[in-house]
Short mmCIF file of C-alpha atoms in Angstrom, two decimals:
data_model
loop_
_atom_site.label_atom_id
_atom_site.label_comp_id
_atom_site.label_asym_id
_atom_site.label_seq_id
_atom_site.Cartn_x
_atom_site.Cartn_y
_atom_site.Cartn_z
CA MET A 1 5.17 -32.72 7.16
CA ARG A 2 1.82 -33.68 6.09
CA PHE A 3 1.30 -37.23 4.57
CA ARG A 4 -1.77 -36.93 2.46
CA LEU A 5 -2.57 -39.35 -0.55
CA THR A 6 -2.61 -37.73 -3.95
CA ASP A 7 -5.57 -38.09 -6.33
CA ASP A 8 -3.49 -40.72 -8.23
CA GLN A 9 -2.87 -42.73 -5.15
CA ARG A 10 -6.50 -42.65 -4.00
CA ALA A 11 -7.40 -43.78 -7.48
CA LEU A 12 -4.91 -46.67 -7.32
CA ARG A 13 -6.28 -47.78 -4.05
CA GLU A 14 -9.97 -47.70 -5.27
CA GLY A 15 -8.70 -49.47 -8.41
CA VAL A 16 -7.16 -52.41 -6.49
CA ARG A 17 -10.25 -52.57 -4.21
CA GLY A 18 -12.52 -52.69 -7.10
CA LEU A 19 -10.41 -55.34 -8.92
CA LEU A 20 -10.40 -57.65 -5.76
CA ALA A 21 -14.04 -57.26 -5.20
CA ARG A 22 -14.83 -58.48 -8.76
CA ARG A 23 -12.21 -61.12 -8.75
CA PHE A 24 -11.81 -62.26 -5.11
CA ASP A 25 -15.27 -61.70 -3.68
CA GLY A 26 -16.78 -63.73 -0.79
CA ALA A 27 -17.76 -66.60 -2.83
CA ALA A 28 -14.12 -67.05 -4.29
CA LEU A 29 -12.73 -66.57 -0.76
CA ARG A 30 -14.95 -69.54 0.34
CA ALA A 31 -13.82 -71.61 -2.59
CA ALA A 32 -10.08 -70.78 -1.74
CA VAL A 33 -10.83 -72.01 2.00
CA ALA A 34 -12.54 -75.23 0.58
CA ARG A 35 -9.19 -76.21 -1.29
CA PRO A 36 -6.46 -75.31 0.98
CA GLY A 37 -3.03 -75.18 -0.45
CA ARG A 38 -4.08 -74.82 -3.97
CA LEU A 39 -3.40 -71.50 -5.60
CA ASP A 40 -5.84 -70.17 -8.27
CA ARG A 41 -3.46 -69.73 -11.13
CA ALA A 42 -6.03 -68.06 -13.40
CA LEU A 43 -6.69 -65.36 -10.59
CA TRP A 44 -2.66 -65.00 -10.22
CA ARG A 45 -2.49 -64.41 -13.96
CA ARG A 46 -5.14 -61.77 -13.69
CA LEU A 47 -3.35 -60.14 -10.85
CA GLY A 48 -0.31 -60.06 -13.06
CA ALA A 49 -2.10 -58.54 -16.04
CA ALA A 50 -3.55 -55.80 -13.68
CA GLY A 51 -0.01 -54.86 -12.71
CA LEU A 52 0.13 -55.81 -9.16
CA PHE A 53 3.46 -57.58 -9.30
CA ALA A 54 5.03 -55.22 -11.88
CA LEU A 55 3.76 -52.15 -10.01
CA ARG A 56 7.37 -50.73 -9.23
CA LEU A 57 8.98 -51.77 -12.56
CA PRO A 58 9.99 -48.96 -14.91
CA GLU A 59 7.43 -48.27 -17.60
CA GLU A 60 9.89 -49.22 -20.29
CA ARG A 61 10.03 -52.75 -18.70
CA GLY A 62 6.18 -53.13 -18.77
CA GLY A 63 5.77 -51.91 -15.13
CA ALA A 64 3.88 -48.69 -13.97
CA GLY A 65 6.96 -46.97 -12.73
CA LEU A 66 5.46 -46.31 -9.20
CA GLY A 67 7.06 -46.43 -6.00
CA LEU A 68 7.00 -47.94 -2.38
CA PRO A 69 4.00 -45.83 -1.15
CA GLU A 70 1.92 -47.05 -4.06
CA ALA A 71 2.88 -50.67 -3.43
CA VAL A 72 1.85 -50.27 0.22
CA LEU A 73 -1.51 -49.04 -0.72
CA ALA A 74 -1.98 -51.90 -3.14
CA PHE A 75 -0.83 -54.54 -0.64
CA GLU A 76 -3.13 -52.99 2.06
CA GLU A 77 -5.99 -53.79 -0.20
CA ALA A 78 -4.68 -57.27 -0.55
CA GLY A 79 -4.71 -57.69 3.14
CA ARG A 80 -8.02 -56.31 3.47
CA ALA A 81 -9.36 -58.96 0.95
CA LEU A 82 -7.44 -62.04 2.35
CA LEU A 83 -5.98 -62.43 -1.02
CA PRO A 84 -3.94 -65.79 -0.89
CA GLY A 85 -0.45 -66.64 -2.33
CA PRO A 86 3.19 -65.42 -2.08
CA LEU A 87 2.29 -61.89 -3.20
CA ILE A 88 5.20 -60.14 -1.62
CA ALA A 89 7.82 -62.58 -2.79
CA THR A 90 6.61 -62.52 -6.31
CA HIS A 91 6.37 -58.83 -6.28
CA LEU A 92 9.87 -58.30 -5.15
CA ALA A 93 11.00 -60.83 -7.72
CA ALA A 94 9.38 -59.12 -10.71
CA ALA A 95 12.54 -57.48 -11.68
CA THR A 96 14.73 -60.63 -11.82
CA VAL A 97 12.58 -63.63 -12.11
CA PRO A 98 11.04 -64.31 -15.71
CA GLY A 99 7.27 -64.57 -15.52
CA ALA A 100 7.01 -62.99 -12.03
CA ALA A 101 5.81 -59.62 -13.43
CA ASP A 102 2.97 -60.85 -15.54
CA GLY A 103 1.90 -63.49 -13.13
CA SER A 104 2.83 -66.49 -15.20
CA ALA A 105 5.16 -67.72 -12.65
CA VAL A 106 4.76 -67.88 -8.92
CA VAL A 107 7.67 -67.25 -6.56
CA ALA A 108 8.29 -68.40 -3.06
CA HIS A 109 11.23 -66.97 -0.96
CA VAL A 110 12.85 -68.90 1.99
CA ASP A 111 13.97 -66.13 4.41
CA GLY A 112 13.39 -68.09 7.66
CA PRO A 113 12.27 -71.23 9.21
CA LEU A 114 8.62 -71.04 7.80
CA VAL A 115 8.08 -70.82 3.95
CA GLU A 116 4.78 -70.03 2.34
CA TRP A 117 3.38 -71.60 -0.87
CA LEU A 118 6.51 -73.56 -1.42
CA ALA A 119 4.76 -76.61 -3.07
CA GLN A 120 2.76 -74.31 -5.48
CA ALA A 121 5.77 -72.16 -6.50
CA ASP A 122 7.53 -72.35 -9.81
CA VAL A 123 10.57 -70.58 -8.71
CA VAL A 124 12.12 -70.87 -5.05
CA ARG A 125 14.59 -68.28 -3.90
CA GLY A 126 16.79 -69.55 -1.11
CA GLU A 127 17.77 -72.90 0.35
CA ALA A 128 14.65 -75.25 0.87
CA ALA A 129 16.35 -78.70 1.09
CA GLY A 130 14.57 -80.97 3.42
CA ALA A 131 11.46 -78.79 3.87
CA VAL A 132 8.69 -80.39 5.55
CA ALA A 133 4.99 -79.64 5.04
CA LEU A 134 3.02 -78.39 8.04
CA ARG A 135 -0.57 -78.21 8.89
CA SER A 136 -1.11 -74.32 8.84
CA VAL A 137 -3.52 -72.68 11.23
CA ASP A 138 -4.58 -70.56 8.17
CA PRO A 139 -6.29 -72.51 5.37
CA LEU A 140 -5.20 -69.77 2.95
CA THR A 141 -1.52 -69.93 3.73
CA PRO A 142 0.08 -73.40 3.31
CA LEU A 143 3.51 -73.50 5.21
CA HIS A 144 6.63 -75.70 5.01
CA ARG A 145 9.34 -75.70 7.72
CA VAL A 146 13.17 -75.54 6.75
CA PRO A 147 15.01 -77.71 9.09
CA GLU A 148 18.20 -75.41 9.37
CA PRO A 149 17.40 -72.04 7.84
CA ARG A 150 20.17 -70.08 6.85
CA ALA A 151 20.09 -66.40 8.28
CA ALA A 152 18.89 -63.98 5.58
CA PRO A 153 20.70 -60.54 5.67
CA LEU A 154 18.40 -57.69 6.39
CA ASP A 155 18.95 -55.81 3.33
CA ALA A 156 16.69 -53.46 1.52
CA ALA A 157 14.70 -56.10 0.18
CA ALA A 158 14.07 -57.63 3.63
CA HIS A 159 13.01 -54.38 4.92
CA GLU A 160 10.63 -53.79 1.81
CA ALA A 161 9.13 -57.24 2.36
CA SER A 162 8.58 -56.34 6.20
CA LEU A 163 6.82 -53.16 5.19
CA LEU A 164 4.54 -54.90 2.73
CA SER A 165 3.61 -57.44 5.01
CA ALA A 166 2.81 -54.57 7.59
CA ALA A 167 0.59 -53.26 4.82
CA GLU A 168 -1.34 -56.44 4.48
CA GLN A 169 -1.85 -56.61 8.15
CA LEU A 170 -3.03 -52.94 8.24
CA GLY A 171 -5.47 -53.87 5.52
CA SER A 172 -6.76 -56.84 7.68
CA ALA A 173 -7.02 -54.59 10.81
CA GLY A 174 -9.06 -52.03 8.88
CA ARG A 175 -11.44 -54.83 7.46
CA THR A 176 -12.03 -56.38 10.98
CA CYS A 177 -12.79 -52.95 12.29
CA GLU A 178 -15.37 -52.46 9.59
CA LEU A 179 -16.81 -55.83 10.46
CA ALA A 180 -17.07 -55.27 14.07
CA ALA A 181 -18.91 -51.80 13.61
CA GLU A 182 -21.30 -53.19 11.02
CA HIS A 183 -22.15 -56.17 13.38
CA ALA A 184 -22.55 -53.72 16.17
CA ARG A 185 -24.94 -51.78 14.37
CA THR A 186 -27.18 -54.57 13.14
CA ARG A 187 -26.98 -57.05 15.79
CA GLU A 188 -29.74 -56.63 18.59
CA GLN A 189 -29.87 -57.78 22.11
CA PHE A 190 -32.42 -56.74 24.88
CA GLY A 191 -34.30 -54.86 22.06
CA ARG A 192 -31.35 -52.67 20.99
CA PRO A 193 -28.46 -52.81 18.82
CA ILE A 194 -25.29 -54.29 20.69
CA GLY A 195 -23.50 -51.07 19.68
CA ALA A 196 -25.59 -49.19 22.19
CA PHE A 197 -23.63 -50.99 25.03
CA GLN A 198 -20.66 -49.14 26.43
CA ALA A 199 -18.39 -52.48 26.32
CA VAL A 200 -18.95 -52.93 22.56
CA GLN A 201 -18.40 -49.23 21.98
CA GLN A 202 -14.94 -49.39 23.76
CA LEU A 203 -13.94 -52.45 21.88
CA CYS A 204 -14.67 -50.81 18.40
CA ALA A 205 -13.03 -47.56 19.55
CA GLY A 206 -10.09 -49.45 20.63
CA MET A 207 -9.74 -51.10 17.29
CA LEU A 208 -10.19 -47.91 15.28
CA VAL A 209 -7.52 -46.26 17.34
CA ARG A 210 -5.01 -49.00 16.50
CA VAL A 211 -5.80 -49.01 12.98
CA GLU A 212 -5.18 -45.19 12.49
CA VAL A 213 -1.96 -45.28 14.49
CA ALA A 214 -0.70 -48.28 12.50
CA ARG A 215 -1.89 -46.46 9.15
CA ALA A 216 0.12 -43.37 10.13
CA ALA A 217 3.14 -45.39 10.77
CA VAL A 218 2.96 -47.58 7.75
CA TYR A 219 2.33 -44.73 5.34
CA ALA A 220 5.36 -42.77 6.83
CA ALA A 221 7.74 -45.64 6.57
CA ALA A 222 6.60 -46.08 2.93
CA VAL A 223 7.70 -42.59 2.38
CA THR A 224 10.96 -42.49 4.29
CA ALA A 225 11.91 -46.37 3.68
CA ASP A 226 13.99 -45.96 6.73
CA PRO A 227 14.51 -49.55 8.50
CA VAL A 228 13.71 -48.05 12.00
CA ASP A 229 10.48 -46.42 10.60
CA ILE A 230 9.58 -49.84 8.98
CA ALA A 231 10.29 -51.80 12.27
CA ALA A 232 8.08 -49.56 14.14
CA ALA A 233 5.30 -49.71 11.44
CA ARG A 234 5.43 -53.54 11.44
CA LEU A 235 5.06 -53.84 15.08
CA LEU A 236 2.13 -51.55 15.16
CA ALA A 237 0.51 -53.24 12.14
CA ASP A 238 1.04 -56.70 13.75
CA GLU A 239 -0.54 -55.52 16.95
CA ALA A 240 -3.55 -53.82 15.12
CA ALA A 241 -4.37 -57.00 13.14
CA VAL A 242 -4.09 -59.57 15.86
CA ARG A 243 -5.85 -57.62 18.53
CA GLY A 244 -8.35 -56.17 16.12
CA ALA A 245 -9.35 -59.67 14.96
CA ARG A 246 -9.64 -60.85 18.47
CA ASP A 247 -11.63 -57.99 19.53
CA CYS A 248 -13.82 -58.38 16.44
CA LEU A 249 -14.47 -61.96 17.40
CA GLN A 250 -15.51 -60.53 21.00
CA VAL A 251 -18.01 -58.38 19.23
CA HIS A 252 -19.51 -61.16 17.01
CA GLY A 253 -19.63 -63.70 20.03
CA GLY A 254 -19.70 -67.47 19.11
CA MET A 255 -20.85 -66.88 15.39
CA GLY A 256 -17.44 -65.25 14.76
CA PHE A 257 -15.73 -68.66 14.99
CA THR A 258 -18.16 -70.27 12.45
CA TRP A 259 -16.85 -70.96 8.94
CA GLU A 260 -19.63 -68.77 7.39
CA ALA A 261 -18.01 -65.74 9.32
CA GLU A 262 -14.83 -63.88 7.72
CA VAL A 263 -13.52 -62.83 11.05
CA HIS A 264 -11.58 -66.07 12.25
CA LEU A 265 -9.70 -65.93 8.77
CA HIS A 266 -8.32 -62.71 9.59
CA LEU A 267 -7.10 -63.79 12.89
CA LYS A 268 -5.51 -66.78 11.61
CA ARG A 269 -3.76 -64.90 8.70
CA ALA A 270 -2.52 -62.33 11.22
CA TRP A 271 -1.14 -65.03 13.38
CA VAL A 272 0.80 -66.57 10.57
CA ARG A 273 2.18 -63.12 9.26
CA THR A 274 3.32 -62.17 12.71
CA HIS A 275 5.27 -65.38 13.52
CA ARG A 276 6.59 -66.16 9.95
CA ARG A 277 10.29 -64.91 10.49
CA GLU A 278 10.62 -63.71 14.07
CA PHE A 279 10.23 -60.20 12.89
CA VAL A 280 8.86 -59.05 16.11
CA THR A 281 12.05 -59.78 17.76
CA GLU A 282 14.18 -58.44 14.98
CA CYS A 283 12.11 -55.18 14.92
CA GLU A 284 12.21 -54.65 18.60
CA GLU A 285 15.97 -55.23 18.63
CA LEU A 286 16.40 -52.63 15.90
CA LEU A 287 14.34 -50.04 17.59
CA ALA A 288 16.10 -50.63 20.89
CA ARG A 289 19.51 -50.16 19.17
CA ASP A 290 18.21 -46.92 17.69
CA LEU A 291 17.04 -45.62 21.01
CA LEU A 292 20.28 -46.52 22.69
CA GLU A 293 22.25 -44.78 19.96
CA ARG A 294 19.91 -41.63 20.18
CA SER A 295 20.49 -41.48 23.95
#
C-alpha cells in the first residue's frame, strides 16, 4: 500500500503553514514566551475562524468534513510552529462543547496527573478538584497537577489525542532537523562550514532518519486508526522530537541554550508532551500485548 498525500492534503498542509507564518511568526513566539501562562485569545479565535478546531465536523455543522489524516497534517504544522494552547483538547471537544469549534471557548482536558492550560480554560473536562499550579519547564505550556487523578479509559478519543500529540511531536522534530541543517550550512569554524565535519553530518543524518521513520508511522496510523499503530507512532514521534532537539542543540553549541534561539523551546515542549500522561508506558504495554498475542 502506498501512502501518498493527495493534492488537497498538500494544499491543506501548506495553508496551515502559511496561516501560522502570518499569525504566529517569530515575533509572536517571543511575545508568548515573555508572558508565560497567558493564552492569546485573539489568536485562538483566528484559529477557530480558520477551521482548525472544526476540521473534522460535518459541513452541515460548520466544519470542513475532513478526517483524521487531515487533522494529523494540521497538528504537525502546529507542532512545527510551537503553537501554544490546549489545541488537541479543544479540537476533540468541537462536536460537544459550545464555542470550541469556532475558538470562542478554550477547553482543557483532565486525562492524567498533569493538566495543560487549566487556569486559562473556559471549560474543563474531567475532575480537577484540588489541582495545584506547577512551574513548567516549558514557558509555553502552563501545568497543573491533579492530586488523585482518575484513570481515564483508553477509548477512541484517547487514542486520537495520542496520535495528534504524535503529530505535534513530528512537526517539532522536523523543525529542529531544519534548524540544525541550516545552522550547519551557515556556521563556520576553522574556515569552513561546520556541516563539512563528519560528526555534524552524522548528527543531522540521524535526525532526518528519525523524522522520516516517525512520519511514515504517524501518517500510516492516521489512515488505519488502529490503537497499536498509534502506539508505535507515538513512541517513534516522541523519540524523534526529544532526540532531535538534543542533537540540534549539539549542532548549535552554547548558543542553542540562549533565549534568542528557538531550539531549546522545542526540547522543552517535547519533554512536556512525552511525560504528560505516562503514554510511553501505556504505548509500550499495548505493543507488548499485541506482540504476545501475535506470537
